[in-house]
Amino acid sequence: MTQHLWQVEWLQQLLQQPHTALTQPAIQQLVSAKGGLNSFLQALCQQALQPDQQRLLQLIVAEPQRSIAYYADSLGIHSTTYHRHFKKLCQQLTTRLNDGIAESQPSASFSLPIPPTSCLGRNSEQQTVNRLLAKGQRLISILGFGGVGKTRLALAIAEVQQANYRDGVCFCGLASISQPQLVLATIAEALGVAIGPQQTAAKALQQFLASRHLLLILDNVEHVVEGVTAIGQLLRAAPQVQIVATSRVPLNLYGEYMLQLQPLAVPTKPIASEDLAETPAIALFLERAQSHAAALQPDAATLEAIRQICSQLEGLPLALELAAAHTRVLSPQRLAQQLTNHVLGLKTSIRDLPERQRSLRNLISWSLDLLEPSQQQALHALAIWPAGWTISSASFALNLAETDHALYEILGNLVDHHLIMQVPQTERWVLHPFVRDYVLEQLASAQQQQLAQQHLAWASQLSEAFNQHFASDQQHWLDLFEAEHDNLRAALAWASSNQYPIAALNIAVNSWRFWWARNYFHEGQQWLDQALSQATSQAQTLEPTLHSRALNACGAMAWSRGDIAAAQASFSQSLALYDANNNPIGAAMVRNNLALVAIKQQAYSQAENLFEQNATVFGSNPEQAANYAATLSNLSMLARYRGDLQRAYDLAQQTLRLRQQLNNQWASATSLTNLGAISLQRGEYQQAQAYYQQSLQALQQLGERESIAECLEGMAILAIQAGNYQLGAHRLIMVEQLRESIGAPRSEPEQALLAPWIDQLEHQLDASAYQQLKQQTSLELLKPMIEQALDEGSGVRD
């Protein structure tokens, strides 16, 4: 049996993860030839090395599988210095281990391109491909967006695999050809196969490869993919040949294994500097930057700037290398600032790179040139959608029915070319950010105008549907609007900037319940104010119903933000318009809101009079059942504030029954919250806890944070009542942070009801303990706090 040659990567794996490395047959064979792992490691440690190398080797052998940070700290060096020392040590040891073996090995017939950079962050992918090749997988395609590092990975695999093939590994680049029929001739040239005058390239290759054992690397197949059928025929004629291909699109050949190569991982937030250097994207940028600016020192500030650069460039290796070249004249901190608006402008002066890889624009242009006209037009239409699209919205954007096969064929081809990608765990797709920027940049003004108008029409239809169906399926519509929020923002911004104020106002008025339920109070107020101001400044009179609804929505936003005066002014104007245009239902809905303002002002008699008027209007109309239930709920809340707890309880129960019959999830949850508050005031603490938990369960799914705050506040009071003062304080601190984050202050009546419990807490919990709890509390802990409250058994005492 022919003995393998040691590879540097094999020795690195064996020293770092010995038991995992020994699962690879080639490494196991080499170690067995030395008498087993212990004997092999002892022999390594007996090698004549420099003192610092000897110390490094002995440390790793004595304590394998420790972290890089641990080794670096033990040696008193930085993590990046450790990387260099460890690689140099393994290179030196590999040379010595291969002495005496190489003479018995057949020489490879082919030379591989020498890669100019390291292959960082691809260990998992390398192991996957090496394992598949060892198992006999005939065809492996490495797929991914341009510049993601497919060629570099293929070269790393080729380097490791040379010793495993009797006839070597051949690298064949296809980027230079443009005609699919030249694929086989190019492979023949790379293999050194002469094609006789009476032979075809296919016949010559089949004869040459029939008995050979080799690995063929085909690089950049995507633009000649129509010629790959011949590759499949070649594999059938050469049973000992295996192929690894790099492409942006699948080859779609029988037996093909497709390995999707993603950009390098980038931390989403600052982390410790010793860990940053071990992150593949950052390590790659740092290595390439130091080749241009050798004096660059990876201190904490520099590494954080590099993290920001890597994040802006989506971890795309080619983009990182292009950016790193600029460190000749710019510090990483300055470069991070410059990249904010100039990512597509990245380019290099390096002469030996293919033209398409000298700038991001060239790279994307090359990718788009591979598309058919219908696919290019689809990209133009989809680029207008910043939040991506579903099949339904793509159908609208491309003007194709959801049942039309052409829709799925176009989207499938764009996926195959790695220009669009699916959002994980969703039925949603987005353009690659760099591709979207490029397409928008290339769109002619008139075309962009037409596509934006189409997008605005979609947003208008969606907001109309939301307003019409929200009450019957709130969870679905709130989640849908959350996913589409950036698309709605884009439509509103374009309409406001392009003289479509009525369309913008319609979308804003239809959407206000979403902004209110999901606590986008300030943003909702801004869109409504802007659209209303633009619409009313036009020469024609604004349609009265739309005007009234807009004023009512503005009032709702102001009310939620605690701006009572602004809310009252907007509601009053809205009511006057509804009355003037003889719209009793609209007027009753606004009176409801004016009554809520009166409650905040503690004008309880005025509020009750308004609510009673509404109960008469809504109660006599079966189609207004939801508004009738809302009116009863408000009367219940008012009775609670006035201390009439039995009436409050009876009305709340009636309201809950009505809302459950209507399947109104959010409204039912608020009724449960109200029942919890009533039970708490009545001293029925166990019942209050049950109501709060039922409400919190629903509100957690709906994401309505102001109501969540009300529930947690009630459960904080229950904790204080049970003597668990730390838990009570913790919940109240969270409530304050939650209310502050969404701009929803507590009403004066609620503040008055809470005051006695705050007094009790202050007497039982000293100031230092409270401050410590405050420092430990953040909104990141909201979800576990809710889960703990839901799991909490009955610890309250009635």
mmCIF file with all atom_site columns, C-alpha atoms in Angstrom, residues 439-606:
data_model
loop_
_atom_site.group_PDB
_atom_site.id
_atom_site.type_symbol
_atom_site.label_atom_id
_atom_site.label_alt_id
_atom_site.label_comp_id
_atom_site.label_asym_id
_atom_site.label_entity_id
_atom_site.label_seq_id
_atom_site.pdbx_PDB_ins_code
_atom_site.Cartn_x
_atom_site.Cartn_y
_atom_site.Cartn_z
_atom_site.occupancy
_atom_site.B_iso_or_equiv
_atom_site.pdbx_formal_charge
_atom_site.auth_seq_id
_atom_site.auth_comp_id
_atom_site.auth_asym_id
_atom_site.auth_atom_id
_atom_site.pdbx_PDB_model_num
ATOM 1   C CA . VAL A 1 439 ? -29.041 47.151 -9.646  1.00 0.00 ? 439 VAL A CA 1
ATOM 2   C CA . LEU A 1 440 ? -30.586 50.309 -8.167  1.00 0.00 ? 440 LEU A CA 1
ATOM 3   C CA . GLU A 1 441 ? -27.536 52.256 -9.243  1.00 0.00 ? 441 GLU A CA 1
ATOM 4   C CA . GLN A 1 442 ? -27.915 51.002 -12.823 1.00 0.00 ? 442 GLN A CA 1
ATOM 5   C CA . LEU A 1 443 ? -31.683 51.523 -13.141 1.00 0.00 ? 443 LEU A CA 1
ATOM 6   C CA . ALA A 1 444 ? -32.682 54.375 -15.374 1.00 0.00 ? 444 ALA A CA 1
ATOM 7   C CA . SER A 1 445 ? -34.685 57.092 -13.642 1.00 0.00 ? 445 SER A CA 1
ATOM 8   C CA . ALA A 1 446 ? -37.856 56.459 -15.665 1.00 0.00 ? 446 ALA A CA 1
ATOM 9   C CA . GLN A 1 447 ? -37.700 52.711 -15.051 1.00 0.00 ? 447 GLN A CA 1
ATOM 10  C CA . GLN A 1 448 ? -37.112 53.204 -11.336 1.00 0.00 ? 448 GLN A CA 1
ATOM 11  C CA . GLN A 1 449 ? -40.082 55.575 -11.222 1.00 0.00 ? 449 GLN A CA 1
ATOM 12  C CA . GLN A 1 450 ? -42.345 53.000 -12.877 1.00 0.00 ? 450 GLN A CA 1
ATOM 13  C CA . LEU A 1 451 ? -41.226 50.190 -10.548 1.00 0.00 ? 451 LEU A CA 1
ATOM 14  C CA . ALA A 1 452 ? -41.615 52.390 -7.468  1.00 0.00 ? 452 ALA A CA 1
ATOM 15  C CA . GLN A 1 453 ? -45.179 53.259 -8.510  1.00 0.00 ? 453 GLN A CA 1
ATOM 16  C CA . GLN A 1 454 ? -45.934 49.555 -8.802  1.00 0.00 ? 454 GLN A CA 1
ATOM 17  C CA . HIS A 1 455 ? -44.437 48.984 -5.348  1.00 0.00 ? 455 HIS A CA 1
ATOM 18  C CA . LEU A 1 456 ? -46.576 51.817 -3.953  1.00 0.00 ? 456 LEU A CA 1
ATOM 19  C CA . ALA A 1 457 ? -49.697 50.180 -5.408  1.00 0.00 ? 457 ALA A CA 1
ATOM 20  C CA . TRP A 1 458 ? -48.784 46.937 -3.628  1.00 0.00 ? 458 TRP A CA 1
ATOM 21  C CA . ALA A 1 459 ? -48.254 48.765 -0.309  1.00 0.00 ? 459 ALA A CA 1
ATOM 22  C CA . SER A 1 460 ? -51.629 50.480 -0.685  1.00 0.00 ? 460 SER A CA 1
ATOM 23  C CA . GLN A 1 461 ? -53.385 47.159 -1.268  1.00 0.00 ? 461 GLN A CA 1
ATOM 24  C CA . LEU A 1 462 ? -51.623 45.539 1.695   1.00 0.00 ? 462 LEU A CA 1
ATOM 25  C CA . SER A 1 463 ? -52.530 48.374 4.075   1.00 0.00 ? 463 SER A CA 1
ATOM 26  C CA . GLU A 1 464 ? -56.182 48.236 2.908   1.00 0.00 ? 464 GLU A CA 1
ATOM 27  C CA . ALA A 1 465 ? -56.241 44.502 3.611   1.00 0.00 ? 465 ALA A CA 1
ATOM 28  C CA . PHE A 1 466 ? -54.678 45.056 7.037   1.00 0.00 ? 466 PHE A CA 1
ATOM 29  C CA . ASN A 1 467 ? -57.290 47.647 7.980   1.00 0.00 ? 467 ASN A CA 1
ATOM 30  C CA . GLN A 1 468 ? -60.112 45.405 6.757   1.00 0.00 ? 468 GLN A CA 1
ATOM 31  C CA . HIS A 1 469 ? -59.033 42.097 8.319   1.00 0.00 ? 469 HIS A CA 1
ATOM 32  C CA . PHE A 1 470 ? -56.922 43.069 11.347  1.00 0.00 ? 470 PHE A CA 1
ATOM 33  C CA . ALA A 1 471 ? -59.696 42.599 13.912  1.00 0.00 ? 471 ALA A CA 1
ATOM 34  C CA . SER A 1 472 ? -60.377 38.989 12.886  1.00 0.00 ? 472 SER A CA 1
ATOM 35  C CA . ASP A 1 473 ? -56.776 37.697 12.759  1.00 0.00 ? 473 ASP A CA 1
ATOM 36  C CA . GLN A 1 474 ? -54.509 40.061 14.641  1.00 0.00 ? 474 GLN A CA 1
ATOM 37  C CA . GLN A 1 475 ? -51.520 37.761 15.142  1.00 0.00 ? 475 GLN A CA 1
ATOM 38  C CA . HIS A 1 476 ? -51.236 37.017 11.421  1.00 0.00 ? 476 HIS A CA 1
ATOM 39  C CA . TRP A 1 477 ? -51.548 40.638 10.308  1.00 0.00 ? 477 TRP A CA 1
ATOM 40  C CA . LEU A 1 478 ? -49.209 42.046 12.942  1.00 0.00 ? 478 LEU A CA 1
ATOM 41  C CA . ASP A 1 479 ? -46.518 39.502 12.043  1.00 0.00 ? 479 ASP A CA 1
ATOM 42  C CA . LEU A 1 480 ? -47.042 40.098 8.321   1.00 0.00 ? 480 LEU A CA 1
ATOM 43  C CA . PHE A 1 481 ? -46.774 43.864 8.719   1.00 0.00 ? 481 PHE A CA 1
ATOM 44  C CA . GLU A 1 482 ? -43.648 43.458 10.868  1.00 0.00 ? 482 GLU A CA 1
ATOM 45  C CA . ALA A 1 483 ? -42.015 41.437 8.083   1.00 0.00 ? 483 ALA A CA 1
ATOM 46  C CA . GLU A 1 484 ? -43.074 44.007 5.467   1.00 0.00 ? 484 GLU A CA 1
ATOM 47  C CA . HIS A 1 485 ? -42.316 47.081 7.573   1.00 0.00 ? 485 HIS A CA 1
ATOM 48  C CA . ASP A 1 486 ? -39.243 48.158 5.603   1.00 0.00 ? 486 ASP A CA 1
ATOM 49  C CA . ASN A 1 487 ? -41.182 47.761 2.361   1.00 0.00 ? 487 ASN A CA 1
ATOM 50  C CA . LEU A 1 488 ? -43.963 49.952 3.747   1.00 0.00 ? 488 LEU A CA 1
ATOM 51  C CA . ARG A 1 489 ? -41.433 52.527 4.901   1.00 0.00 ? 489 ARG A CA 1
ATOM 52  C CA . ALA A 1 490 ? -39.896 52.588 1.423   1.00 0.00 ? 490 ALA A CA 1
ATOM 53  C CA . ALA A 1 491 ? -43.309 53.069 -0.186  1.00 0.00 ? 491 ALA A CA 1
ATOM 54  C CA . LEU A 1 492 ? -44.213 55.883 2.229   1.00 0.00 ? 492 LEU A CA 1
ATOM 55  C CA . ALA A 1 493 ? -40.874 57.619 1.740   1.00 0.00 ? 493 ALA A CA 1
ATOM 56  C CA . TRP A 1 494 ? -41.110 57.418 -2.051  1.00 0.00 ? 494 TRP A CA 1
ATOM 57  C CA . ALA A 1 495 ? -44.735 58.614 -2.095  1.00 0.00 ? 495 ALA A CA 1
ATOM 58  C CA . SER A 1 496 ? -43.869 61.554 0.159   1.00 0.00 ? 496 SER A CA 1
ATOM 59  C CA . SER A 1 497 ? -40.906 62.542 -2.007  1.00 0.00 ? 497 SER A CA 1
ATOM 60  C CA . ASN A 1 498 ? -42.677 62.144 -5.344  1.00 0.00 ? 498 ASN A CA 1
ATOM 61  C CA . GLN A 1 499 ? -45.942 64.046 -4.875  1.00 0.00 ? 499 GLN A CA 1
ATOM 62  C CA . TYR A 1 500 ? -48.231 61.158 -3.948  1.00 0.00 ? 500 TYR A CA 1
ATOM 63  C CA . PRO A 1 501 ? -49.472 62.508 -0.582  1.00 0.00 ? 501 PRO A CA 1
ATOM 64  C CA . ILE A 1 502 ? -52.962 60.956 -0.766  1.00 0.00 ? 502 ILE A CA 1
ATOM 65  C CA . ALA A 1 503 ? -51.516 57.486 -1.360  1.00 0.00 ? 503 ALA A CA 1
ATOM 66  C CA . ALA A 1 504 ? -49.071 58.015 1.529   1.00 0.00 ? 504 ALA A CA 1
ATOM 67  C CA . LEU A 1 505 ? -51.881 59.224 3.801   1.00 0.00 ? 505 LEU A CA 1
ATOM 68  C CA . ASN A 1 506 ? -54.069 56.228 2.959   1.00 0.00 ? 506 ASN A CA 1
ATOM 69  C CA . ILE A 1 507 ? -51.249 53.808 3.805   1.00 0.00 ? 507 ILE A CA 1
ATOM 70  C CA . ALA A 1 508 ? -50.466 55.635 7.051   1.00 0.00 ? 508 ALA A CA 1
ATOM 71  C CA . VAL A 1 509 ? -54.109 55.792 8.162   1.00 0.00 ? 509 VAL A CA 1
ATOM 72  C CA . ASN A 1 510 ? -54.622 52.110 7.404   1.00 0.00 ? 510 ASN A CA 1
ATOM 73  C CA . SER A 1 511 ? -51.416 51.175 9.225   1.00 0.00 ? 511 SER A CA 1
ATOM 74  C CA . TRP A 1 512 ? -51.729 53.114 12.475  1.00 0.00 ? 512 TRP A CA 1
ATOM 75  C CA . ARG A 1 513 ? -53.036 50.145 14.480  1.00 0.00 ? 513 ARG A CA 1
ATOM 76  C CA . PHE A 1 514 ? -49.850 48.251 13.592  1.00 0.00 ? 514 PHE A CA 1
ATOM 77  C CA . TRP A 1 515 ? -47.636 51.114 14.785  1.00 0.00 ? 515 TRP A CA 1
ATOM 78  C CA . TRP A 1 516 ? -49.772 51.365 17.904  1.00 0.00 ? 516 TRP A CA 1
ATOM 79  C CA . ALA A 1 517 ? -49.883 47.614 18.681  1.00 0.00 ? 517 ALA A CA 1
ATOM 80  C CA . ARG A 1 518 ? -46.145 47.153 18.071  1.00 0.00 ? 518 ARG A CA 1
ATOM 81  C CA . ASN A 1 519 ? -45.197 50.382 19.865  1.00 0.00 ? 519 ASN A CA 1
ATOM 82  C CA . TYR A 1 520 ? -43.823 52.368 16.929  1.00 0.00 ? 520 TYR A CA 1
ATOM 83  C CA . PHE A 1 521 ? -45.544 55.434 18.394  1.00 0.00 ? 521 PHE A CA 1
ATOM 84  C CA . HIS A 1 522 ? -43.007 58.079 17.370  1.00 0.00 ? 522 HIS A CA 1
ATOM 85  C CA . GLU A 1 523 ? -42.477 56.676 13.891  1.00 0.00 ? 523 GLU A CA 1
ATOM 86  C CA . GLY A 1 524 ? -46.218 56.347 13.289  1.00 0.00 ? 524 GLY A CA 1
ATOM 87  C CA . GLN A 1 525 ? -46.741 59.922 14.427  1.00 0.00 ? 525 GLN A CA 1
ATOM 88  C CA . GLN A 1 526 ? -44.062 61.178 12.023  1.00 0.00 ? 526 GLN A CA 1
ATOM 89  C CA . TRP A 1 527 ? -45.506 59.360 8.991   1.00 0.00 ? 527 TRP A CA 1
ATOM 90  C CA . LEU A 1 528 ? -49.048 60.498 9.793   1.00 0.00 ? 528 LEU A CA 1
ATOM 91  C CA . ASP A 1 529 ? -48.061 64.129 10.430  1.00 0.00 ? 529 ASP A CA 1
ATOM 92  C CA . GLN A 1 530 ? -45.970 64.285 7.261   1.00 0.00 ? 530 GLN A CA 1
ATOM 93  C CA . ALA A 1 531 ? -48.605 62.692 5.023   1.00 0.00 ? 531 ALA A CA 1
ATOM 94  C CA . LEU A 1 532 ? -51.447 64.763 6.498   1.00 0.00 ? 532 LEU A CA 1
ATOM 95  C CA . SER A 1 533 ? -49.477 67.987 6.145   1.00 0.00 ? 533 SER A CA 1
ATOM 96  C CA . GLN A 1 534 ? -48.660 67.271 2.493   1.00 0.00 ? 534 GLN A CA 1
ATOM 97  C CA . ALA A 1 535 ? -52.195 66.150 1.672   1.00 0.00 ? 535 ALA A CA 1
ATOM 98  C CA . THR A 1 536 ? -53.895 69.182 3.240   1.00 0.00 ? 536 THR A CA 1
ATOM 99  C CA . SER A 1 537 ? -51.494 71.598 1.542   1.00 0.00 ? 537 SER A CA 1
ATOM 100 C CA . GLN A 1 538 ? -52.778 70.572 -1.876  1.00 0.00 ? 538 GLN A CA 1
ATOM 101 C CA . ALA A 1 539 ? -55.225 72.895 -3.638  1.00 0.00 ? 539 ALA A CA 1
ATOM 102 C CA . GLN A 1 540 ? -58.155 70.456 -3.588  1.00 0.00 ? 540 GLN A CA 1
ATOM 103 C CA . THR A 1 541 ? -60.112 69.735 -0.413  1.00 0.00 ? 541 THR A CA 1
ATOM 104 C CA . LEU A 1 542 ? -59.116 66.525 1.340   1.00 0.00 ? 542 LEU A CA 1
ATOM 105 C CA . GLU A 1 543 ? -61.844 63.866 1.297   1.00 0.00 ? 543 GLU A CA 1
ATOM 106 C CA . PRO A 1 544 ? -63.647 64.266 4.683   1.00 0.00 ? 544 PRO A CA 1
ATOM 107 C CA . THR A 1 545 ? -63.647 60.616 5.817   1.00 0.00 ? 545 THR A CA 1
ATOM 108 C CA . LEU A 1 546 ? -59.954 60.177 5.093   1.00 0.00 ? 546 LEU A CA 1
ATOM 109 C CA . HIS A 1 547 ? -59.232 63.484 6.825   1.00 0.00 ? 547 HIS A CA 1
ATOM 110 C CA . SER A 1 548 ? -61.270 62.436 9.890   1.00 0.00 ? 548 SER A CA 1
ATOM 111 C CA . ARG A 1 549 ? -59.564 59.027 10.074  1.00 0.00 ? 549 ARG A CA 1
ATOM 112 C CA . ALA A 1 550 ? -56.147 60.641 9.779   1.00 0.00 ? 550 ALA A CA 1
ATOM 113 C CA . LEU A 1 551 ? -56.853 63.064 12.631  1.00 0.00 ? 551 LEU A CA 1
ATOM 114 C CA . ASN A 1 552 ? -58.117 60.189 14.764  1.00 0.00 ? 552 ASN A CA 1
ATOM 115 C CA . ALA A 1 553 ? -54.954 58.160 14.041  1.00 0.00 ? 553 ALA A CA 1
ATOM 116 C CA . CYS A 1 554 ? -52.761 61.162 14.937  1.00 0.00 ? 554 CYS A CA 1
ATOM 117 C CA . GLY A 1 555 ? -54.658 61.472 18.201  1.00 0.00 ? 555 GLY A CA 1
ATOM 118 C CA . ALA A 1 556 ? -54.128 57.780 18.991  1.00 0.00 ? 556 ALA A CA 1
ATOM 119 C CA . MET A 1 557 ? -50.378 58.110 18.485  1.00 0.00 ? 557 MET A CA 1
ATOM 120 C CA . ALA A 1 558 ? -50.209 61.237 20.661  1.00 0.00 ? 558 ALA A CA 1
ATOM 121 C CA . TRP A 1 559 ? -52.336 59.574 23.367  1.00 0.00 ? 559 TRP A CA 1
ATOM 122 C CA . SER A 1 560 ? -50.011 56.562 23.504  1.00 0.00 ? 560 SER A CA 1
ATOM 123 C CA . ARG A 1 561 ? -46.999 58.860 23.827  1.00 0.00 ? 561 ARG A CA 1
ATOM 124 C CA . GLY A 1 562 ? -48.600 60.677 26.757  1.00 0.00 ? 562 GLY A CA 1
ATOM 125 C CA . ASP A 1 563 ? -49.148 63.953 24.854  1.00 0.00 ? 563 ASP A CA 1
ATOM 126 C CA . ILE A 1 564 ? -52.696 64.459 26.125  1.00 0.00 ? 564 ILE A CA 1
ATOM 127 C CA . ALA A 1 565 ? -53.134 67.992 24.786  1.00 0.00 ? 565 ALA A CA 1
ATOM 128 C CA . ALA A 1 566 ? -52.173 66.987 21.228  1.00 0.00 ? 566 ALA A CA 1
ATOM 129 C CA . ALA A 1 567 ? -54.379 63.896 21.425  1.00 0.00 ? 567 ALA A CA 1
ATOM 130 C CA . GLN A 1 568 ? -57.371 65.907 22.581  1.00 0.00 ? 568 GLN A CA 1
ATOM 131 C CA . ALA A 1 569 ? -56.892 68.489 19.816  1.00 0.00 ? 569 ALA A CA 1
ATOM 132 C CA . SER A 1 570 ? -56.674 65.817 17.061  1.00 0.00 ? 570 SER A CA 1
ATOM 133 C CA . PHE A 1 571 ? -59.649 63.836 18.393  1.00 0.00 ? 571 PHE A CA 1
ATOM 134 C CA . SER A 1 572 ? -61.774 66.975 18.681  1.00 0.00 ? 572 SER A CA 1
ATOM 135 C CA . GLN A 1 573 ? -61.041 67.997 15.073  1.00 0.00 ? 573 GLN A CA 1
ATOM 136 C CA . SER A 1 574 ? -61.808 64.473 13.891  1.00 0.00 ? 574 SER A CA 1
ATOM 137 C CA . LEU A 1 575 ? -65.138 64.417 15.781  1.00 0.00 ? 575 LEU A CA 1
ATOM 138 C CA . ALA A 1 576 ? -66.167 67.771 14.320  1.00 0.00 ? 576 ALA A CA 1
ATOM 139 C CA . LEU A 1 577 ? -65.511 66.505 10.781  1.00 0.00 ? 577 LEU A CA 1
ATOM 140 C CA . TYR A 1 578 ? -67.444 63.272 11.355  1.00 0.00 ? 578 TYR A CA 1
ATOM 141 C CA . ASP A 1 579 ? -70.417 65.190 12.805  1.00 0.00 ? 579 ASP A CA 1
ATOM 142 C CA . ALA A 1 580 ? -70.341 67.693 9.954   1.00 0.00 ? 580 ALA A CA 1
ATOM 143 C CA . ASN A 1 581 ? -70.502 64.868 7.418   1.00 0.00 ? 581 ASN A CA 1
ATOM 144 C CA . ASN A 1 582 ? -73.226 62.916 9.255   1.00 0.00 ? 582 ASN A CA 1
ATOM 145 C CA . ASN A 1 583 ? -71.086 59.850 10.088  1.00 0.00 ? 583 ASN A CA 1
ATOM 146 C CA . PRO A 1 584 ? -72.426 58.536 13.434  1.00 0.00 ? 584 PRO A CA 1
ATOM 147 C CA . ILE A 1 585 ? -70.201 55.436 13.572  1.00 0.00 ? 585 ILE A CA 1
ATOM 148 C CA . GLY A 1 586 ? -67.021 57.407 12.920  1.00 0.00 ? 586 GLY A CA 1
ATOM 149 C CA . ALA A 1 587 ? -68.115 60.037 15.437  1.00 0.00 ? 587 ALA A CA 1
ATOM 150 C CA . ALA A 1 588 ? -68.774 57.366 18.084  1.00 0.00 ? 588 ALA A CA 1
ATOM 151 C CA . MET A 1 589 ? -65.325 55.835 17.601  1.00 0.00 ? 589 MET A CA 1
ATOM 152 C CA . VAL A 1 590 ? -63.672 59.204 18.126  1.00 0.00 ? 590 VAL A CA 1
ATOM 153 C CA . ARG A 1 591 ? -65.872 59.927 21.170  1.00 0.00 ? 591 ARG A CA 1
ATOM 154 C CA . ASN A 1 592 ? -64.456 56.731 22.630  1.00 0.00 ? 592 ASN A CA 1
ATOM 155 C CA . ASN A 1 593 ? -60.952 58.172 22.313  1.00 0.00 ? 593 ASN A CA 1
ATOM 156 C CA . LEU A 1 594 ? -61.997 61.537 23.760  1.00 0.00 ? 594 LEU A CA 1
ATOM 157 C CA . ALA A 1 595 ? -63.417 59.643 26.732  1.00 0.00 ? 595 ALA A CA 1
ATOM 158 C CA . LEU A 1 596 ? -60.040 57.953 27.259  1.00 0.00 ? 596 LEU A CA 1
ATOM 159 C CA . VAL A 1 597 ? -58.434 61.400 27.261  1.00 0.00 ? 597 VAL A CA 1
ATOM 160 C CA . ALA A 1 598 ? -60.992 62.500 29.868  1.00 0.00 ? 598 ALA A CA 1
ATOM 161 C CA . ILE A 1 599 ? -60.026 59.493 32.032  1.00 0.00 ? 599 ILE A CA 1
ATOM 162 C CA . LYS A 1 600 ? -56.371 60.521 31.920  1.00 0.00 ? 600 LYS A CA 1
ATOM 163 C CA . GLN A 1 601 ? -57.505 63.958 33.043  1.00 0.00 ? 601 GLN A CA 1
ATOM 164 C CA . GLN A 1 602 ? -59.622 62.244 35.779  1.00 0.00 ? 602 GLN A CA 1
ATOM 165 C CA . ALA A 1 603 ? -62.790 63.825 34.347  1.00 0.00 ? 603 ALA A CA 1
ATOM 166 C CA . TYR A 1 604 ? -64.716 60.626 35.083  1.00 0.00 ? 604 TYR A CA 1
ATOM 167 C CA . SER A 1 605 ? -68.255 61.951 34.667  1.00 0.00 ? 605 SER A CA 1
ATOM 168 C CA . GLN A 1 606 ? -67.448 63.392 31.248  1.00 0.00 ? 606 GLN A CA 1
#
